mmCIF file of C-alpha atoms in Angstrom:
data_model
loop_
_atom_site.group_PDB
_atom_site.id
_atom_site.type_symbol
_atom_site.label_atom_id
_atom_site.label_comp_id
_atom_site.label_asym_id
_atom_site.label_seq_id
_atom_site.Cartn_x
_atom_site.Cartn_y
_atom_site.Cartn_z
ATOM 1 C CA UNK A 1 -7.142 -19.445 -31.648
ATOM 2 C CA UNK A 2 -9.194 -17.668 -29.032
ATOM 3 C CA UNK A 3 -7.229 -15.435 -26.714
ATOM 4 C CA UNK A 4 -8.281 -14.668 -23.219
ATOM 5 C CA UNK A 5 -9.377 -11.221 -22.211
ATOM 6 C CA UNK A 6 -5.988 -10.691 -20.553
ATOM 7 C CA UNK A 7 -4.064 -11.023 -23.820
ATOM 8 C CA UNK A 8 -6.476 -8.798 -25.731
ATOM 9 C CA UNK A 9 -6.457 -6.158 -22.988
ATOM 10 C CA UNK A 10 -2.667 -6.158 -22.790
ATOM 11 C CA UNK A 11 -2.337 -5.950 -26.587
ATOM 12 C CA UNK A 12 -4.859 -3.120 -26.854
ATOM 13 C CA UNK A 13 -3.185 -1.106 -24.097
ATOM 14 C CA UNK A 14 0.284 -1.670 -25.574
ATOM 15 C CA UNK A 15 -0.941 -0.588 -28.998
ATOM 16 C CA UNK A 16 -2.565 2.544 -27.590
ATOM 17 C CA UNK A 17 0.643 3.380 -25.687
ATOM 18 C CA UNK A 18 2.675 2.983 -28.881
ATOM 19 C CA UNK A 19 0.311 5.303 -30.739
ATOM 20 C CA UNK A 20 0.428 7.901 -27.957
ATOM 21 C CA UNK A 21 4.226 7.762 -27.936
ATOM 22 C CA UNK A 22 4.392 8.204 -31.706
ATOM 23 C CA UNK A 23 1.875 11.056 -31.508
ATOM 24 C CA UNK A 24 4.055 12.791 -28.884
ATOM 25 C CA UNK A 25 7.102 12.447 -31.165
ATOM 26 C CA UNK A 26 5.213 13.845 -34.164
ATOM 27 C CA UNK A 27 3.927 16.818 -32.167
ATOM 28 C CA UNK A 28 7.418 17.504 -30.807
ATOM 29 C CA UNK A 29 8.820 17.441 -34.352
ATOM 30 C CA UNK A 30 6.104 19.851 -35.488
ATOM 31 C CA UNK A 31 6.931 22.276 -32.680
ATOM 32 C CA UNK A 32 10.681 22.008 -33.262
ATOM 33 C CA UNK A 33 10.336 22.667 -36.990
ATOM 34 C CA UNK A 34 7.544 25.247 -36.888
ATOM 35 C CA UNK A 35 9.677 27.983 -38.486
ATOM 36 C CA UNK A 36 11.530 25.795 -40.980
ATOM 37 C CA UNK A 37 10.676 26.767 -44.545
ATOM 38 C CA UNK A 38 9.224 23.847 -46.464
ATOM 39 C CA UNK A 39 8.581 21.690 -43.375
ATOM 40 C CA UNK A 40 5.522 19.481 -43.716
ATOM 41 C CA UNK A 41 3.885 18.851 -40.326
ATOM 42 C CA UNK A 42 3.274 15.274 -39.244
ATOM 43 C CA UNK A 43 0.285 13.586 -37.694
ATOM 44 C CA UNK A 44 -0.256 10.076 -36.411
ATOM 45 C CA UNK A 45 -3.025 8.032 -37.972
ATOM 46 C CA UNK A 46 -4.265 5.396 -35.563
ATOM 47 C CA UNK A 47 -8.025 5.636 -35.426
ATOM 48 C CA UNK A 48 -8.486 4.425 -39.028
ATOM 49 C CA UNK A 49 -6.640 1.195 -38.254
ATOM 50 C CA UNK A 50 -8.757 0.648 -35.145
ATOM 51 C CA UNK A 51 -11.932 1.103 -37.202
ATOM 52 C CA UNK A 52 -10.719 -1.776 -39.387
ATOM 53 C CA UNK A 53 -10.178 -3.942 -36.296
ATOM 54 C CA UNK A 54 -13.661 -3.057 -35.070
ATOM 55 C CA UNK A 55 -15.158 -3.946 -38.458
ATOM 56 C CA UNK A 56 -13.300 -7.268 -38.407
ATOM 57 C CA UNK A 57 -14.574 -7.942 -34.897
ATOM 58 C CA UNK A 58 -18.165 -7.261 -35.946
ATOM 59 C CA UNK A 59 -17.850 -9.690 -38.850
ATOM 60 C CA UNK A 60 -16.157 -12.526 -36.978
ATOM 61 C CA UNK A 61 -17.765 -11.896 -33.598
ATOM 62 C CA UNK A 62 -14.428 -11.930 -31.793
ATOM 63 C CA UNK A 63 -11.105 -10.198 -31.569
ATOM 64 C CA UNK A 64 -7.779 -11.702 -30.705
ATOM 65 C CA UNK A 65 -4.438 -10.372 -29.582
ATOM 66 C CA UNK A 66 -2.812 -11.414 -32.872
ATOM 67 C CA UNK A 67 -5.171 -9.167 -34.867
ATOM 68 C CA UNK A 68 -4.345 -6.262 -32.584
ATOM 69 C CA UNK A 69 -0.616 -6.939 -32.890
ATOM 70 C CA UNK A 70 -0.866 -6.411 -36.658
ATOM 71 C CA UNK A 71 -2.168 -2.850 -36.259
ATOM 72 C CA UNK A 72 0.516 -0.167 -36.456
ATOM 73 C CA UNK A 73 0.005 3.576 -36.147
ATOM 74 C CA UNK A 74 1.213 5.533 -39.172
ATOM 75 C CA UNK A 75 2.967 8.887 -39.305
ATOM 76 C CA UNK A 76 1.562 10.871 -42.216
ATOM 77 C CA UNK A 77 2.000 14.400 -43.502
ATOM 78 C CA UNK A 78 -0.601 16.827 -42.175
ATOM 79 C CA UNK A 79 -2.199 18.194 -45.330
ATOM 80 C CA UNK A 80 -5.553 19.768 -46.095
ATOM 81 C CA UNK A 81 -8.123 18.405 -48.555
ATOM 82 C CA UNK A 82 -6.226 19.917 -51.497
ATOM 83 C CA UNK A 83 -2.978 18.219 -50.448
ATOM 84 C CA UNK A 84 -1.360 21.447 -49.280
ATOM 85 C CA UNK A 85 0.727 21.103 -46.098
ATOM 86 C CA UNK A 86 -0.932 22.729 -43.117
ATOM 87 C CA UNK A 87 0.742 25.516 -41.205
ATOM 88 C CA UNK A 88 2.134 24.612 -37.795
ATOM 89 C CA UNK A 89 0.199 26.510 -35.153
ATOM 90 C CA UNK A 90 2.210 26.404 -31.958
ATOM 91 C CA UNK A 91 -0.759 26.955 -29.638
ATOM 92 C CA UNK A 92 -2.684 24.089 -31.242
ATOM 93 C CA UNK A 93 0.375 21.820 -31.142
ATOM 94 C CA UNK A 94 1.004 22.639 -27.467
ATOM 95 C CA UNK A 95 -2.636 21.879 -26.620
ATOM 96 C CA UNK A 96 -2.433 18.603 -28.575
ATOM 97 C CA UNK A 97 0.752 17.683 -26.712
ATOM 98 C CA UNK A 98 -0.892 18.324 -23.334
ATOM 99 C CA UNK A 99 -3.974 16.314 -24.326
ATOM 100 C CA UNK A 100 -1.811 13.460 -25.570
ATOM 101 C CA UNK A 101 0.219 13.471 -22.328
ATOM 102 C CA UNK A 102 -3.001 13.100 -20.316
ATOM 103 C CA UNK A 103 -4.109 10.211 -22.560
ATOM 104 C CA UNK A 104 -0.721 8.539 -22.145
ATOM 105 C CA UNK A 105 -0.886 8.874 -18.351
ATOM 106 C CA UNK A 106 -4.385 7.370 -18.319
ATOM 107 C CA UNK A 107 -3.202 4.441 -20.430
ATOM 108 C CA UNK A 108 -0.231 3.826 -18.125
ATOM 109 C CA UNK A 109 -2.561 3.909 -15.133
ATOM 110 C CA UNK A 110 -4.897 1.435 -16.846
ATOM 111 C CA UNK A 111 -2.010 -0.887 -17.636
ATOM 112 C CA UNK A 112 -0.799 -0.640 -14.053
ATOM 113 C CA UNK A 113 -4.256 -1.598 -12.759
ATOM 114 C CA UNK A 114 -4.429 -4.468 -15.225
ATOM 115 C CA UNK A 115 -1.126 -5.879 -13.994
ATOM 116 C CA UNK A 116 -2.213 -5.305 -10.402
ATOM 117 C CA UNK A 117 -5.311 -7.432 -10.994
ATOM 118 C CA UNK A 118 -3.204 -10.140 -12.613
ATOM 119 C CA UNK A 119 -0.808 -10.071 -9.670
ATOM 120 C CA UNK A 120 -3.686 -10.391 -7.226
ATOM 121 C CA UNK A 121 -5.162 -13.286 -9.190
ATOM 122 C CA UNK A 122 -1.769 -15.035 -9.290
ATOM 123 C CA UNK A 123 -1.365 -14.702 -5.535
ATOM 124 C CA UNK A 124 -4.927 -15.908 -4.832
ATOM 125 C CA UNK A 125 -5.886 -12.515 -3.452
ATOM 126 C CA UNK A 126 -3.145 -12.446 -0.807
ATOM 127 C CA UNK A 127 -0.913 -9.428 -0.505
#
């Protein structure tokens, strides 16, 4: 089944919004638990799943909304190469939260423009 660009665009934007929301939750949890003894910081893994989608697209020559719908961001413990939990650094977490908020706002703006174009197409360009 070949999906139109509208379905793929909507699925990709929704997936990116989900990942940004999960990333914001993980960062907030890291900040809230920064001084808790034994707390293991969290991070959201999303890029690895998107690399798999890209590899699949290169092999098949297409991507569909169903393939994107199967991708789910994962919350994982933030550990170093030796498997030791990383320390929560509040300044780094705050900067990550601000960066993620900007990404989220850009995604929302992109989704808004996408729906605006669909609305214009549905109304034959009339306002």
